[in-house]
Short mmCIF file of C-alpha atoms in Angstrom, two decimals:
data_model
loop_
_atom_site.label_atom_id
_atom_site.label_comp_id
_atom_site.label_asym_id
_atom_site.label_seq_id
_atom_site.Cartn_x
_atom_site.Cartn_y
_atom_site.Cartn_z
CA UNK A 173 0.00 0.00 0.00
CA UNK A 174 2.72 2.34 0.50
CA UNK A 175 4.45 1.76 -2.56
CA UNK A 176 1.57 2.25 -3.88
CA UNK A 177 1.15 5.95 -2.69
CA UNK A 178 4.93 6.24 -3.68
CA UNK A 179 3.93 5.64 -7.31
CA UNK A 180 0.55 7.87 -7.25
CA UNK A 181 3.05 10.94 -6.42
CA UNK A 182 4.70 10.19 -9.51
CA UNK A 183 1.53 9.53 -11.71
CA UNK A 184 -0.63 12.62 -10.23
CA UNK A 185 3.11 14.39 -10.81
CA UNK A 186 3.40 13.33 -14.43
CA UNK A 187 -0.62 14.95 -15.21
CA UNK A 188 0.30 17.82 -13.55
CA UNK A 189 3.11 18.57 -16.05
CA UNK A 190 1.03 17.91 -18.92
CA UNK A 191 -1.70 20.53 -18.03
CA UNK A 192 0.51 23.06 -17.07
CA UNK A 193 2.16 22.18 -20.49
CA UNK A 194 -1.19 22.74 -22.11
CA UNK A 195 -1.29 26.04 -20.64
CA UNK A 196 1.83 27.25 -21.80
CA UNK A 197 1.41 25.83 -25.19
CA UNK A 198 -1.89 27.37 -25.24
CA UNK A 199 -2.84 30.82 -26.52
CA UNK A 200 -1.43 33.98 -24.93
CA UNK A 201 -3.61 35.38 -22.52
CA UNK A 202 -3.21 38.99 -22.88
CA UNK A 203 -0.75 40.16 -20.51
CA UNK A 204 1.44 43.14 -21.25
CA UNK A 205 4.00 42.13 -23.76
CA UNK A 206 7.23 42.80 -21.87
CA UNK A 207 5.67 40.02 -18.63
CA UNK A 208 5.55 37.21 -21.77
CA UNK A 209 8.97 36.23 -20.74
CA UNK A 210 8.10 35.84 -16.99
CA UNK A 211 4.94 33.95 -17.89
CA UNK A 212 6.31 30.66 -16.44
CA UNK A 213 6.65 32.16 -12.82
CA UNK A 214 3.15 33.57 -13.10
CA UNK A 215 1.74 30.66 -13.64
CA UNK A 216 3.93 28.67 -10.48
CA UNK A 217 2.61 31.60 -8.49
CA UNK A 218 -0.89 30.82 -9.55
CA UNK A 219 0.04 27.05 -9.63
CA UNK A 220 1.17 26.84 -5.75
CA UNK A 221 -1.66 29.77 -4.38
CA UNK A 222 -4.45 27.38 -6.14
CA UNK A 223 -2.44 24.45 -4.32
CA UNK A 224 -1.74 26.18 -1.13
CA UNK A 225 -5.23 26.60 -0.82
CA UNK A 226 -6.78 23.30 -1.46
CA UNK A 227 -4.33 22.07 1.12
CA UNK A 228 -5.98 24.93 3.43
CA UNK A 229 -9.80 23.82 3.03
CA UNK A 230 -8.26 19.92 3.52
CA UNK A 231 -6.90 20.74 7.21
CA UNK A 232 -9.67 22.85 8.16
CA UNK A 233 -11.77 19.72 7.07
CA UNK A 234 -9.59 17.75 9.60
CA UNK A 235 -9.32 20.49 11.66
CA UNK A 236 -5.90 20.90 11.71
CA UNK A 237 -5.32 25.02 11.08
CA UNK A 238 -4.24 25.27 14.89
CA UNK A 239 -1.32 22.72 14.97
CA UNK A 240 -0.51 24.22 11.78
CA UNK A 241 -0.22 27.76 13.29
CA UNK A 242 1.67 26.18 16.30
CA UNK A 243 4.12 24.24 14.03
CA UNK A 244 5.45 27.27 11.68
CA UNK A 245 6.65 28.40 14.70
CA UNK A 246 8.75 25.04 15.97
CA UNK A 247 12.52 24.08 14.98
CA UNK A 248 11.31 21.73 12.57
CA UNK A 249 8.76 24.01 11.05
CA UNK A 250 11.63 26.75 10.01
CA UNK A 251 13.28 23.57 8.43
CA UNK A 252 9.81 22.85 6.43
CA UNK A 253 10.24 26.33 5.44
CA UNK A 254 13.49 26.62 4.22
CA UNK A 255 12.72 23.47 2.81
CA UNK A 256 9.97 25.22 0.72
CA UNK A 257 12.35 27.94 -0.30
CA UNK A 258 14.14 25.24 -2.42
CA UNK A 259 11.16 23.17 -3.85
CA UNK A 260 9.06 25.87 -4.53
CA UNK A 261 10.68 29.12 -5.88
CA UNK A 262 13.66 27.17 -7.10
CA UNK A 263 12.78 24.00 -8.14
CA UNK A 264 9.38 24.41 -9.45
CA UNK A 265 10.10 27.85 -11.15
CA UNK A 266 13.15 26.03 -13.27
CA UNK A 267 10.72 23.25 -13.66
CA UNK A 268 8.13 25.25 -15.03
CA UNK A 269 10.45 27.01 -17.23
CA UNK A 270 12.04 24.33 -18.81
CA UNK A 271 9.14 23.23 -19.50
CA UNK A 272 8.34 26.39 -21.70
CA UNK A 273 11.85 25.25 -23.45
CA UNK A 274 11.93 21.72 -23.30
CA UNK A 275 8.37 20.75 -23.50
CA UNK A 276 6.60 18.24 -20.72
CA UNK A 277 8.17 15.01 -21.63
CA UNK A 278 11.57 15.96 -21.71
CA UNK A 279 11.49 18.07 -18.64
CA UNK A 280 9.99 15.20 -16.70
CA UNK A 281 12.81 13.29 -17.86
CA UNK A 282 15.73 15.79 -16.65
CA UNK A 283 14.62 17.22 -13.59
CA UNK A 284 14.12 13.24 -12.63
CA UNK A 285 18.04 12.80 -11.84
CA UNK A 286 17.04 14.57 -8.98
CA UNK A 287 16.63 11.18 -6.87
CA UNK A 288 20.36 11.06 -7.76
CA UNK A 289 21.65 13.65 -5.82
CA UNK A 290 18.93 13.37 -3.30
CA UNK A 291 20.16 10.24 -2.09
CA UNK A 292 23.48 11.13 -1.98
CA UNK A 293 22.25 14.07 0.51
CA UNK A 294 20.31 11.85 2.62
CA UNK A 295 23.04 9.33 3.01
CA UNK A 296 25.38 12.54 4.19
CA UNK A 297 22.64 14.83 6.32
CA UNK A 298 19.94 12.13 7.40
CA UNK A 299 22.48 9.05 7.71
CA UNK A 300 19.88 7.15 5.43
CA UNK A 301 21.71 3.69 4.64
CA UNK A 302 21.51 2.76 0.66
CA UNK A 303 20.65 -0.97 -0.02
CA UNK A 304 22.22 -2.99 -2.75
CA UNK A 305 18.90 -3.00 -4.07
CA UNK A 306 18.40 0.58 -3.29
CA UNK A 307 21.51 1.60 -5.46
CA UNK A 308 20.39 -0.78 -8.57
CA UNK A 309 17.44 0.36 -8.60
CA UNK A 310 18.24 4.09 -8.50
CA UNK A 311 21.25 3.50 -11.02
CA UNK A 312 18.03 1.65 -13.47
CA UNK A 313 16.17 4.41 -13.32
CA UNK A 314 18.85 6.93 -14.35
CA UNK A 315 20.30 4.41 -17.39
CA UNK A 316 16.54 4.92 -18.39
CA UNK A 317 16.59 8.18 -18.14
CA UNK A 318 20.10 8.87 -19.98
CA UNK A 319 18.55 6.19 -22.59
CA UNK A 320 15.84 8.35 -23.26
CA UNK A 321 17.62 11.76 -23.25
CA UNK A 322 19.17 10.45 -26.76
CA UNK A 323 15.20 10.83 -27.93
CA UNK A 324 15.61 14.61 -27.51
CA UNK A 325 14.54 15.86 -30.72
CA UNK A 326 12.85 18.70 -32.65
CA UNK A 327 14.63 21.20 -29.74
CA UNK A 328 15.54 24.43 -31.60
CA UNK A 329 19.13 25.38 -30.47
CA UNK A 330 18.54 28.25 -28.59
CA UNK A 331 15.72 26.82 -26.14
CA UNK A 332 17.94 23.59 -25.77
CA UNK A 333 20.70 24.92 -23.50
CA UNK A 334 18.40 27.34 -21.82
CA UNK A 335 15.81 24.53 -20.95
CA UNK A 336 18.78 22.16 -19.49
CA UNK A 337 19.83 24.74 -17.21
CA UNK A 338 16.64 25.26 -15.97
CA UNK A 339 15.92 21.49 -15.82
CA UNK A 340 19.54 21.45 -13.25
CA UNK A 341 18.35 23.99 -11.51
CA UNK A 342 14.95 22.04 -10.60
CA UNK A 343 17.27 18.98 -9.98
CA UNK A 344 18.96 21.11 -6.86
CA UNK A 345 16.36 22.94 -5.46
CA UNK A 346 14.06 19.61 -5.52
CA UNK A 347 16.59 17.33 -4.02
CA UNK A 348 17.52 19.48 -1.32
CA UNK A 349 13.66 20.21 -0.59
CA UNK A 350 13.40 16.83 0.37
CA UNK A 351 16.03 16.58 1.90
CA UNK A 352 15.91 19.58 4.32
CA UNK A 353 11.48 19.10 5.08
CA UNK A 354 12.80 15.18 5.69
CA UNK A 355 14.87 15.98 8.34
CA UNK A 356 12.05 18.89 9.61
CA UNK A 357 9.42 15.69 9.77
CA UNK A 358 11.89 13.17 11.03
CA UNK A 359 11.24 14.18 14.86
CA UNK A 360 7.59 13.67 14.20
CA UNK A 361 6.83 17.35 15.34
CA UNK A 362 5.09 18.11 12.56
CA UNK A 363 3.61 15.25 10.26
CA UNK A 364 3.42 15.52 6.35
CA UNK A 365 0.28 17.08 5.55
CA UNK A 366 1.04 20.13 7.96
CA UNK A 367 4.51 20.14 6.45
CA UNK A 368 3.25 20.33 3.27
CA UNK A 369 0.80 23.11 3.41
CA UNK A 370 3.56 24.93 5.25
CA UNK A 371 5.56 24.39 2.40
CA UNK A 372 2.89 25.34 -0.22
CA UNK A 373 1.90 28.83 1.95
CA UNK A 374 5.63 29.63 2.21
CA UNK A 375 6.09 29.37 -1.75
CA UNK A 376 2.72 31.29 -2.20
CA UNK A 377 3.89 33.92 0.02
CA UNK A 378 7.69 34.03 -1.06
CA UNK A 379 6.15 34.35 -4.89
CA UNK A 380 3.26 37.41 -4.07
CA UNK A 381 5.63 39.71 -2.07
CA UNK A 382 9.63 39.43 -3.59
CA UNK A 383 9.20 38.00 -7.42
CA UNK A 384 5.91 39.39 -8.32
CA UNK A 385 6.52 42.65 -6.72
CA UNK A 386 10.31 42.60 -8.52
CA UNK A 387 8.63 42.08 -11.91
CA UNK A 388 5.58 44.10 -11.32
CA UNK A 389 3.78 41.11 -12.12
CA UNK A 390 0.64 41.41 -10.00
CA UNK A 391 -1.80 43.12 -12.69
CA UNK A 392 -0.93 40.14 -14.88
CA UNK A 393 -1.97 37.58 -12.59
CA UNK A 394 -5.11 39.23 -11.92
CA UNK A 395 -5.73 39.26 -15.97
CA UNK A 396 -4.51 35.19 -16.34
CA UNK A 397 -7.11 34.42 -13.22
CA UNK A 398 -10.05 36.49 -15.42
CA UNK A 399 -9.07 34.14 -18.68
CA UNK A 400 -10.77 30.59 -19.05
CA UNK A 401 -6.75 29.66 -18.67
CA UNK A 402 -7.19 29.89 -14.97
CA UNK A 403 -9.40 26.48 -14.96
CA UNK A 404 -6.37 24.95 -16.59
CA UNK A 405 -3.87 26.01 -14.27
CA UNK A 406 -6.30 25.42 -11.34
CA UNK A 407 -6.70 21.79 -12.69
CA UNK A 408 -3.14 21.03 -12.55
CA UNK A 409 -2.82 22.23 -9.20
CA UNK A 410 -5.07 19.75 -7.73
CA UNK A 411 -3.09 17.06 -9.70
CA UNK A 412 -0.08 18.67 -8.27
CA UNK A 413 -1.85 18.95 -5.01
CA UNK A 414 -2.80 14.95 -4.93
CA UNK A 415 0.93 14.19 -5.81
CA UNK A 416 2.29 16.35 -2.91
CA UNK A 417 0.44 14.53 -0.32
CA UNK A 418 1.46 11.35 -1.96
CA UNK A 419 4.44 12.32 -2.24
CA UNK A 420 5.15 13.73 1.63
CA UNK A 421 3.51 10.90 3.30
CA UNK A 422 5.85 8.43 1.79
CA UNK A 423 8.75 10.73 2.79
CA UNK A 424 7.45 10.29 6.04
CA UNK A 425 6.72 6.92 6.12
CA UNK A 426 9.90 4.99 3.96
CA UNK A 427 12.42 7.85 3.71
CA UNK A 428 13.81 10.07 1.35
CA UNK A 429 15.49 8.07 -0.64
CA UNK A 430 12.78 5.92 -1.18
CA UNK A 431 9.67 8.29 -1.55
CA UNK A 432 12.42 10.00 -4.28
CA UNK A 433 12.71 6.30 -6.06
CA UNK A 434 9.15 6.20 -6.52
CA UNK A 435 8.05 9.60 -7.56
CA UNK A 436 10.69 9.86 -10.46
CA UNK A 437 8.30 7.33 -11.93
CA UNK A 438 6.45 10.63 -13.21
CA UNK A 439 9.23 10.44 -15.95
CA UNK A 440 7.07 7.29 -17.87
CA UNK A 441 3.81 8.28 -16.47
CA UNK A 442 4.83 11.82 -18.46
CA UNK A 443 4.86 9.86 -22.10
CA UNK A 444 1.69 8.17 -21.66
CA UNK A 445 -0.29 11.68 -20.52
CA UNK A 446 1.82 13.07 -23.26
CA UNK A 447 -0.01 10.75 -25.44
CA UNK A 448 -3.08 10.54 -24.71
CA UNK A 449 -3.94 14.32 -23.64
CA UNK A 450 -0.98 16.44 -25.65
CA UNK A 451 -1.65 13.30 -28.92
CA UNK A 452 2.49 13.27 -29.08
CA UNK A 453 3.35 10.14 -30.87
CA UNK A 454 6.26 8.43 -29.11
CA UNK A 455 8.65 5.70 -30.31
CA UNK A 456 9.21 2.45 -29.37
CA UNK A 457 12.72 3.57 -27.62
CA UNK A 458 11.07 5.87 -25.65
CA UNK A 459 8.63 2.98 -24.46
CA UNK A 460 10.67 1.04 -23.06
CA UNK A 461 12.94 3.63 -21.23
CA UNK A 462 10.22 4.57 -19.32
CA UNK A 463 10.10 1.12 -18.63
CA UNK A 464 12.86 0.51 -16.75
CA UNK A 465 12.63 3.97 -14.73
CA UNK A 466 9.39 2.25 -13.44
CA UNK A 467 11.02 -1.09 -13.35
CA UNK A 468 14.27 0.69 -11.05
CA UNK A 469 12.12 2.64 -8.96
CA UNK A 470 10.22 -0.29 -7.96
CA UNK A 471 13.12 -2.24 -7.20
CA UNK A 472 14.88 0.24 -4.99
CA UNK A 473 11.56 0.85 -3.02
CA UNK A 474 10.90 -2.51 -2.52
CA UNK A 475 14.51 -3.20 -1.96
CA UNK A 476 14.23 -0.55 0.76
CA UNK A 477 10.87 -1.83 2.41
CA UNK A 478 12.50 -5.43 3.12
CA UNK A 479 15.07 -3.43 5.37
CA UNK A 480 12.37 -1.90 7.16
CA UNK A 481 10.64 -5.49 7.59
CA UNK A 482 8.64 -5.67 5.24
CA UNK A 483 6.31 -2.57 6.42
CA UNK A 484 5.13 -1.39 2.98
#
């Protein structure tokens, strides 16, 4: 069951990257000419507000907005925080714009060597041991992913280079994100749904008052959330919203290095959406790359669930 919720983090993951794609692909939505190139941090803003709040009407549902309140203000809650500072404004804002450059399927396939360094960081900071099955795994699931990098085509040259950076830049501020809100949950101070909508407020909030303001962005927001656009973006943060839960209770329950193994399975789960929303043909190659991401991810979270006696 919880590899199960380890994989729904990267399938709810891989949807949310294909809407947002949709968006960006889609027509322009009237902002002021001179924002166009700052469209992709817009639309995180917009992306992590929309998911921010969901998150919001969930713990008042479960009544949880006290403990929340109570936990910003802990150790481990300025951890969750800084935490956010890496996932969100970093790593999703180079994820979002490579995905302007690179398209969906392709970015989903970069910014996955995240788990990479991840678990390197978690063996060094959180003293996480690494399996043998742990380490085959993860080194499957990047041999898939260099595999399928080869299938990067139709790139124009000048979005190429720009849209790798990016993609590296999502790579660090994602792996240390889970890192740093791992080691904020690992007391059990604050458990991962309150660390999560921490996180998701503190991006939010980090978003409205330095980039917007630095960009003067705020009049375009308000015109994107007027334009049927809005719906689209909302969408994908509720996918994104599903795979952040997923994707933080597994951190909490198997580890970093494992919840990481099994959400980079987004990087397969990417084609198919790709194919059946976006209609992008894909070749055989690519096929069976994604594959053996899957196939490695599995392994190393399985791999790691044995240690733990066989708790999954």
């Amino acid at each position: 069951m919880k590899i199960l919720i380890g994989i729904c983090a990267g399938i709810f993951w891989a949807l949310d990257t294909v809407i947002l794609n949709l968006f960006l692909e889609g027509e322009d939505p009237g902002i002021a000419e001179r924002l166009l190139p700052f469209l992709p941090l817009l639309v995180t803003f917009l992306h992590d507000i929309c998911s921010a709040a969901y998150l919001l009407f969930f713990m008042a549902g479960k009544k949880q907005l006290k403990k929340i309140k109570k936990a910003l203000f802990t150790r481990e809650g300025k951890f969750v925080i800084l935490g956010a500072l890496f996932g969100g404004p970093l790593g999703m804002t180079g994820y979002v714009l490579s995905i302007r450059y690179l398209g969906a399927g392709n970015t989903a396939m970069i910014s996955a060597l995240f788990p990479a360094l991840g678990s390197f960081m978690a063996w060094i900071i959180l003293k996480e041991k690494l399996t043998a099955g742990q380490i085959i795994g993860l080194l499957l699931s990047i041999t898939g992913m260099v595999l399928m990098g080869g299938t990067i085509t139709g790139i124009e040259q000048e979005k190429f280079l720009p849209g790798i950076l990016f993609a590296l830049i999502c790579v660090c501020g994602w792996a240390s994100e889970v890192i740093i809100c791992g080691y904020g949950m690992k007391s059990g101070v604050i458990n991962n749904e309150q660390a999560l909508t921490i996180r998701q407020m503190t991006s939010a909030l980090f978003y409205f008052c330095i980039i917007l303001s630095g960009i003067r962005g705020h009049g375009a927001v308000l015109q994107i959330m007027g334009s049927k656009g809005m719906l689209i973006i909302m969408a994908a943060a509720l996918a994104g919203t599903v795979s952040y839960l997923c994707y933080y209770r597994t951190i909490h329950q198997l580890g970093a290095s494992t919840a990481m193994a099994l959400n980079i399975t987004y990087a397969a789960w990417a084609l198919l959406f790709e194919m059946l929303i976006l209609h992008t043909v894909k070749n055989l190659k690519e096929v069976v790359c994604g594959m053996i991401i899957v196939g490695g991810a599995l392994i190393s979270a399985v791999s790691e669930g044995r240690r733990k006696n066989g708790n999954l």
